[in-house]
Amino acid sequence: MNRFLTVVSVEEAVRTLQSLASPPKPETVPLAGSLQRVLAEDVRSDSDIPGFDRSTVDGFAVLARDTVGASDSLPALLYFRGRISMGSPPSVGIRTGECAYIPTGGVLPQGADAVAMIEYSEQVEDQVLIQRPVAPGENVVQRGEDFARGSMILSRGHLLRPQDLGVLAAAGFTESAVYRNPRIGVISTGNELVPVDQDPRPGQVRDANSFMIQGFFAEHGCEPRRYGIVPDDPHLFREALEHALPKSDAVIISGGSSKDVRDVCAQVIGELGEVRIHGISIQPGKPTIIGKIGAIPVIGLPGHPASAYIVVRVLVTPLLERMTGRSFPPVIASAVLAENIPSPKGREDYVRVRLEEGKAIPLFGKSGLLNTLVQSEGMVRIPAGSEGLEAGEMVEVIRW
Amino acid sequence: MNRFLTVVSVEEAVRTLQSLASPPKPETVPLAGSLQRVLAEDVRSDSDIPGFDRSTVDGFAVLARDTVGASDSLPALLYFRGRISMGSPPSVGIRTGECAYIPTGGVLPQGADAVAMIEYSEQVEDQVLIQRPVAPGENVVQRGEDFARGSMILSRGHLLRPQDLGVLAAAGFTESAVYRNPRIGVISTGNELVPVDQDPRPGQVRDANSFMIQGFFAEHGCEPRRYGIVPDDPHLFREALEHALPKSDAVIISGGSSKDVRDVCAQVIGELGEVRIHGISIQPGKPTIIGKIGAIPVIGLPGHPASAYIVVRVLVTPLLERMTGRSFPPVIASAVLAENIPSPKGREDYVRVRLEEGKAIPLFGKSGLLNTLVQSEGMVRIPAGSEGLEAGEMVEVIRW
């Protein structure tokens, strides 16, 4: 195998990855569990909401024309016919010169066309003084005014927010048809890796990346599952892949940072499927592998934690937008760059930064360290066409 | 009871609510489940990470001084002593004039102080040509360079991101001590409410708000639980509260919009505890009740969906910041206001808006409707001191 990678641009890597995405599949979940899920179909109302003309205030149901010109000094005098109860059809109707007490949410009685607020009314035995005129329809929600029967409530592709769950409940949906969360298999490789609960012996390190990667996918609407640590052996690696593939919509290989591991990874992906990209013009993150086995995208991440994290954020996020039907717009903070960031032309660089009082302070630590990743609040992108950024420039920080 | 509420300012309501919050309690959760949770204690490293001097590249472990002046035309010539294996202590050491192959992540052998990258080296049998000089420490992560034993990794109050899970794994934590998610009891009241799976009869509506409220709390790091629908009867309502209180860190009463329901709600809270606020100078949302039973804050939300939603976002979010240890900064979009928004002085108004091509279009629909809430992308605040906003003004839209 060639020791120098044939690198492709970030754009090409993103395009390739997106082309490997299978579209999201629908599933049905209970309404309360569908928050921040994406609707897999249009939702229409099967009935008028509300199903009756409804008062929006506590007050008196009236005929609007009976209140024309009413004021404190010259109130309209109406005959009290009774009270509307909540939750049942009105037992009274009114005619001109009459009114009925109606609570907020109550059914407008036969004959009434508006509600006078209780704040501007006064009841004296069976007489009610109305001190403000009301217009027809005032303080009333008409039947079907919120959603008419058959009208579109929410459309396919909509990300469900709390108020959307409310409207689905109002329309009688106890379940939602949403896109399934992609299942992401995470396989750790590398002879040096030991599980978290083990004390590393000389030469060993704990498998930190797979937890970071799992967290990233959980944060992006996926169901990640770690498939443990596999030594850097083609047979065992192939076994692990064949175990994870049938249960995954994408497989991520995490951990090993040596060329040997990358070679094993590329070799086995090539045997079972196809390596599409091996090397990307991105720093950090160059030795990334992108392949496909059957319909499943397989991504070999670089072993350095900062490299792996930047690769998932920059390259894998657009893939997940395709796979989940969601969009993950970056959260941007503007800041003044505190130091020069040089960058070779032709390579897209991502530099971790700390944010402090409106300044973006680059953290130039080695990408093999976790500490700069933990201390940073985001990253600054230096496009492939640029030779770097200068101290004092206003830059966009992509928050994480 | 007085028909006009004694209203307090939004500031006072927020202050009162925050004073009712009990501080978050710690619990221990598995590492992978601690994403977006807040650390309840400082975390220090119990060992050096990494535990040995580690190569950050594939290449040859060397003595830096042996490579001084090396170039393509005049490479340093070193004697090849063997290969370092991943995951175990080196079986070879080197002396001046010697080198050993080392993979990324391998343990630097005895005697070496730098690594020459494989890209600038060439092996010919037992001789290796090094074509670039390296400085002492180059391409090496020193023992403890990421985190030294005893050093602070993450501090109490830190919100755990994917990379933080990575560093906790690296330090051997299989569990995290985080703040418990507050348990929020949601009780629906109102004789007109029927469960979602039921067809409303005349006068009835489905209980939509409790799903919206549940969604809001789930979105804000809580564990909401719906306790069903209680008719507007003091005895039954008291029973429901006494059932929910022991299992909740806060109780929300959702649903009923009529004065009768609010009165029952205030009466029972007063009997079991104390009503602190009944009426807030906010539109929509005025008839909100804030009380306390034992150590538990109890909030009676207005029945109109838009009112209830704006009250939880504006008033309950600051309470949740205290109860969760998290911060929920608003996501702000700047936009040009498309229409005038009048507002009476002395009242804080929130107007739902749709965002369209940089414009904020006010949705003035009745607060009893769900549709404006569903169609909106956020809200614009008109402070109590203002008499409104003018079309063409730049406004801050609080996204939802």
mmCIF file of C-alpha atoms in Angstrom, chain A residues 3-4 31-32 35-36 46-47 50 52 54-58 83 86-89 101 103-105 107 118-123 137 140-142 145-147 153-154 158 161-174 191-192 196-197 199 201-209 211-212 214-216 218-219 226 232 257-260 262 304 309 366 368-377 400, chain B residues 3-4 31-32 35-36 46-47 50 52 54-58 83 86-89 101 103-105 107 118-123 137 140-142 145-147 153-154 158 161-174 191-192 196-197 199 201-209 211-212 214-216 218-219 226 232 257-260 262 304 309 366 368-377 400:
data_model
loop_
_atom_site.group_PDB
_atom_site.id
_atom_site.type_symbol
_atom_site.label_atom_id
_atom_site.label_comp_id
_atom_site.label_asym_id
_atom_site.label_seq_id
_atom_site.Cartn_x
_atom_site.Cartn_y
_atom_site.Cartn_z
ATOM 1 C CA ARG A 3 2.582 5.358 2.196
ATOM 2 C CA PHE A 4 1.316 8.682 0.882
ATOM 3 C CA LEU A 31 -46.767 10.749 20.906
ATOM 4 C CA ALA A 32 -44.879 11.700 24.086
ATOM 5 C CA LEU A 35 -40.179 15.112 20.584
ATOM 6 C CA GLN A 36 -37.354 16.220 18.268
ATOM 7 C CA ASP A 46 -59.760 14.492 10.973
ATOM 8 C CA SER A 47 -62.200 16.865 12.660
ATOM 9 C CA PRO A 50 -62.419 23.105 18.295
ATOM 10 C CA PHE A 52 -67.839 23.963 18.617
ATOM 11 C CA ARG A 54 -65.937 28.317 22.150
ATOM 12 C CA SER A 55 -65.635 31.240 24.541
ATOM 13 C CA THR A 56 -62.105 32.535 25.060
ATOM 14 C CA VAL A 57 -62.977 34.437 28.251
ATOM 15 C CA ASP A 58 -65.089 34.168 31.371
ATOM 16 C CA ARG A 83 -74.982 29.271 33.398
ATOM 17 C CA MET A 86 -67.843 23.168 31.102
ATOM 18 C CA GLY A 87 -67.565 19.992 29.121
ATOM 19 C CA SER A 88 -71.170 19.556 28.059
ATOM 20 C CA PRO A 89 -73.579 21.115 25.546
ATOM 21 C CA TYR A 101 -72.841 33.075 32.097
ATOM 22 C CA PRO A 103 -66.701 30.175 31.414
ATOM 23 C CA THR A 104 -63.561 30.261 29.250
ATOM 24 C CA GLY A 105 -63.728 27.251 26.961
ATOM 25 C CA VAL A 107 -69.814 26.193 24.351
ATOM 26 C CA ILE A 118 -66.892 39.416 33.166
ATOM 27 C CA GLU A 119 -64.534 42.299 34.002
ATOM 28 C CA TYR A 120 -66.953 44.663 32.218
ATOM 29 C CA SER A 121 -70.219 43.145 33.463
ATOM 30 C CA GLU A 122 -72.152 43.184 36.682
ATOM 31 C CA GLN A 123 -74.817 40.725 37.745
ATOM 32 C CA GLY A 137 -67.620 36.906 17.132
ATOM 33 C CA VAL A 140 -65.183 33.488 20.560
ATOM 34 C CA VAL A 141 -63.139 30.856 18.739
ATOM 35 C CA GLN A 142 -65.284 29.557 15.895
ATOM 36 C CA GLU A 145 -60.984 28.044 13.547
ATOM 37 C CA ASP A 146 -57.838 26.428 14.972
ATOM 38 C CA PHE A 147 -57.797 23.614 12.398
ATOM 39 C CA ILE A 153 -51.639 20.434 10.520
ATOM 40 C CA LEU A 154 -47.970 19.567 10.045
ATOM 41 C CA HIS A 158 -41.194 18.747 10.171
ATOM 42 C CA ARG A 161 -41.333 20.725 18.924
ATOM 43 C CA PRO A 162 -43.317 20.773 22.194
ATOM 44 C CA GLN A 163 -46.170 22.773 20.664
ATOM 45 C CA ASP A 164 -46.357 20.315 17.761
ATOM 46 C CA LEU A 165 -46.947 17.484 20.230
ATOM 47 C CA GLY A 166 -49.772 19.636 21.603
ATOM 48 C CA VAL A 167 -51.430 20.023 18.230
ATOM 49 C CA LEU A 168 -51.042 16.325 17.436
ATOM 50 C CA ALA A 169 -52.726 15.546 20.763
ATOM 51 C CA ALA A 170 -55.527 17.992 19.952
ATOM 52 C CA ALA A 171 -56.086 16.147 16.689
ATOM 53 C CA GLY A 172 -56.278 12.796 18.460
ATOM 54 C CA PHE A 173 -52.933 11.295 17.510
ATOM 55 C CA THR A 174 -51.667 8.992 20.248
ATOM 56 C CA ASN A 191 -3.932 -3.435 20.010
ATOM 57 C CA GLU A 192 -3.145 -0.672 22.509
ATOM 58 C CA VAL A 196 -12.518 1.957 30.377
ATOM 59 C CA ASP A 197 -12.810 -0.186 33.485
ATOM 60 C CA ASP A 199 -6.025 -0.131 34.275
ATOM 61 C CA ARG A 201 -0.481 -1.492 31.427
ATOM 62 C CA PRO A 202 2.633 0.082 29.869
ATOM 63 C CA GLY A 203 1.882 0.803 26.213
ATOM 64 C CA GLN A 204 -1.888 0.625 26.682
ATOM 65 C CA VAL A 205 -4.481 3.400 26.757
ATOM 66 C CA ARG A 206 -8.169 3.337 27.568
ATOM 67 C CA ASP A 207 -10.642 3.413 24.683
ATOM 68 C CA ALA A 208 -11.780 7.042 25.029
ATOM 69 C CA ASN A 209 -12.756 7.819 21.439
ATOM 70 C CA PHE A 211 -17.423 7.202 24.072
ATOM 71 C CA MET A 212 -16.826 10.549 22.404
ATOM 72 C CA GLN A 214 -21.116 7.598 20.747
ATOM 73 C CA GLY A 215 -21.912 10.953 22.376
ATOM 74 C CA PHE A 216 -21.658 12.768 19.061
ATOM 75 C CA ALA A 218 -26.528 10.461 20.334
ATOM 76 C CA GLU A 219 -26.452 14.261 20.122
ATOM 77 C CA ARG A 226 -20.478 0.335 20.852
ATOM 78 C CA ASP A 232 -5.734 -5.074 14.803
ATOM 79 C CA SER A 257 -4.222 5.652 14.900
ATOM 80 C CA SER A 258 -1.346 3.709 13.410
ATOM 81 C CA LYS A 259 -0.895 3.074 9.716
ATOM 82 C CA ASP A 260 -1.147 -0.690 10.353
ATOM 83 C CA ARG A 262 -5.716 1.926 8.929
ATOM 84 C CA HIS A 304 -6.259 11.037 17.323
ATOM 85 C CA TYR A 309 -14.030 14.652 16.547
ATOM 86 C CA LYS A 366 -1.391 18.161 19.353
ATOM 87 C CA GLY A 368 -3.483 13.346 19.888
ATOM 88 C CA LEU A 369 -4.469 15.157 23.085
ATOM 89 C CA LEU A 370 -7.918 15.297 24.557
ATOM 90 C CA ASN A 371 -7.256 18.366 26.693
ATOM 91 C CA THR A 372 -7.412 20.980 23.917
ATOM 92 C CA LEU A 373 -10.684 19.433 22.762
ATOM 93 C CA VAL A 374 -12.109 19.618 26.252
ATOM 94 C CA GLN A 375 -10.852 23.161 26.828
ATOM 95 C CA SER A 376 -12.189 24.419 23.499
ATOM 96 C CA GLU A 377 -15.650 25.799 22.900
ATOM 97 C CA TRP A 400 -19.675 22.730 20.088
ATOM 98 C CA ARG B 3 -62.378 39.018 39.986
ATOM 99 C CA PHE B 4 -59.431 41.278 39.125
ATOM 100 C CA LEU B 31 -20.782 7.157 31.455
ATOM 101 C CA ALA B 32 -22.547 6.678 28.104
ATOM 102 C CA LEU B 35 -24.297 13.216 27.775
ATOM 103 C CA GLN B 36 -25.790 16.684 28.325
ATOM 104 C CA ASP B 46 -5.997 9.487 39.046
ATOM 105 C CA SER B 47 -3.079 8.743 36.746
ATOM 106 C CA PRO B 50 -0.970 9.006 28.605
ATOM 107 C CA PHE B 52 4.057 6.772 28.807
ATOM 108 C CA ARG B 54 3.846 8.175 23.068
ATOM 109 C CA SER B 55 4.551 8.648 19.375
ATOM 110 C CA THR B 56 2.028 10.814 17.528
ATOM 111 C CA VAL B 57 3.089 9.593 14.084
ATOM 112 C CA ASP B 58 4.209 6.469 12.246
ATOM 113 C CA ARG B 83 10.008 -2.532 15.569
ATOM 114 C CA MET B 86 1.396 -1.510 19.802
ATOM 115 C CA GLY B 87 0.017 -2.114 23.248
ATOM 116 C CA SER B 88 3.096 -3.455 24.989
ATOM 117 C CA PRO B 89 6.369 -2.057 26.358
ATOM 118 C CA TYR B 101 10.222 1.662 13.790
ATOM 119 C CA PRO B 103 3.675 3.203 14.993
ATOM 120 C CA THR B 104 1.412 6.095 16.019
ATOM 121 C CA GLY B 105 0.559 5.577 19.674
ATOM 122 C CA VAL B 107 5.755 3.635 23.433
ATOM 123 C CA ILE B 118 7.908 7.747 7.945
ATOM 124 C CA GLU B 119 7.106 10.165 5.098
ATOM 125 C CA TYR B 120 10.641 11.589 5.397
ATOM 126 C CA SER B 121 12.483 8.320 6.005
ATOM 127 C CA GLU B 122 13.589 5.423 3.883
ATOM 128 C CA GLN B 123 14.541 1.964 5.092
ATOM 129 C CA GLY B 137 10.299 15.851 21.852
ATOM 130 C CA VAL B 140 5.949 12.742 20.918
ATOM 131 C CA VAL B 141 3.278 13.210 23.571
ATOM 132 C CA GLN B 142 5.029 13.150 26.940
ATOM 133 C CA GLU B 145 1.029 15.721 28.879
ATOM 134 C CA ASP B 146 -2.710 15.323 28.246
ATOM 135 C CA PHE B 147 -3.623 15.193 31.935
ATOM 136 C CA ILE B 153 -10.088 17.324 34.205
ATOM 137 C CA LEU B 154 -13.549 18.835 34.443
ATOM 138 C CA HIS B 158 -19.797 21.472 33.615
ATOM 139 C CA ARG B 161 -20.345 17.178 25.745
ATOM 140 C CA PRO B 162 -19.196 14.235 23.594
ATOM 141 C CA GLN B 163 -15.508 15.072 24.041
ATOM 142 C CA ASP B 164 -15.999 15.263 27.807
ATOM 143 C CA LEU B 165 -17.289 11.686 27.796
ATOM 144 C CA GLY B 166 -14.089 10.831 25.919
ATOM 145 C CA VAL B 167 -11.850 12.364 28.558
ATOM 146 C CA LEU B 168 -13.816 10.746 31.387
ATOM 147 C CA ALA B 169 -13.347 7.397 29.650
ATOM 148 C CA ALA B 170 -9.630 8.090 29.254
ATOM 149 C CA ALA B 171 -9.427 8.699 33.003
ATOM 150 C CA GLY B 172 -11.173 5.425 33.756
ATOM 151 C CA PHE B 173 -14.590 6.676 34.813
ATOM 152 C CA THR B 174 -17.289 4.141 33.928
ATOM 153 C CA ASN B 191 -64.230 19.311 33.109
ATOM 154 C CA GLU B 192 -64.028 19.856 29.352
ATOM 155 C CA VAL B 196 -56.164 12.119 23.438
ATOM 156 C CA ASP B 197 -57.516 8.715 22.459
ATOM 157 C CA ASP B 199 -63.460 11.497 20.563
ATOM 158 C CA ARG B 201 -68.353 15.069 22.564
ATOM 159 C CA PRO B 202 -69.984 18.481 22.209
ATOM 160 C CA GLY B 203 -68.339 20.849 24.695
ATOM 161 C CA GLN B 204 -65.281 18.652 25.134
ATOM 162 C CA VAL B 205 -61.730 19.088 23.833
ATOM 163 C CA ARG B 206 -58.728 16.793 23.941
ATOM 164 C CA ASP B 207 -56.041 17.458 26.526
ATOM 165 C CA ALA B 208 -53.393 18.956 24.235
ATOM 166 C CA ASN B 209 -51.532 21.206 26.641
ATOM 167 C CA PHE B 211 -48.282 16.956 25.881
ATOM 168 C CA MET B 212 -46.904 20.362 24.965
ATOM 169 C CA GLN B 214 -44.323 17.521 28.832
ATOM 170 C CA GLY B 215 -42.344 18.213 25.660
ATOM 171 C CA PHE B 216 -41.077 21.513 27.010
ATOM 172 C CA ALA B 218 -38.236 16.975 28.373
ATOM 173 C CA GLU B 219 -36.437 19.496 26.135
ATOM 174 C CA ARG B 226 -48.341 13.258 33.165
ATOM 175 C CA ASP B 232 -62.530 20.684 38.419
ATOM 176 C CA SER B 257 -58.703 27.998 31.398
ATOM 177 C CA SER B 258 -61.838 29.093 33.210
ATOM 178 C CA LYS B 259 -61.859 31.220 36.348
ATOM 179 C CA ASP B 260 -63.543 28.368 38.251
ATOM 180 C CA ARG B 262 -58.109 28.698 38.549
ATOM 181 C CA HIS B 304 -54.816 28.861 26.575
ATOM 182 C CA TYR B 309 -46.279 27.894 26.338
ATOM 183 C CA LYS B 366 -55.994 34.348 19.708
ATOM 184 C CA GLY B 368 -56.574 30.017 22.674
ATOM 185 C CA LEU B 369 -55.459 28.684 19.294
ATOM 186 C CA LEU B 370 -52.685 26.199 18.715
ATOM 187 C CA ASN B 371 -52.194 27.101 15.057
ATOM 188 C CA THR B 372 -50.300 30.370 15.586
ATOM 189 C CA LEU B 373 -48.021 28.585 18.035
ATOM 190 C CA VAL B 374 -47.352 25.838 15.511
ATOM 191 C CA GLN B 375 -46.832 28.276 12.649
ATOM 192 C CA SER B 376 -44.476 30.493 14.634
ATOM 193 C CA GLU B 377 -40.732 30.095 14.881
ATOM 194 C CA TRP B 400 -38.213 28.003 19.652
#
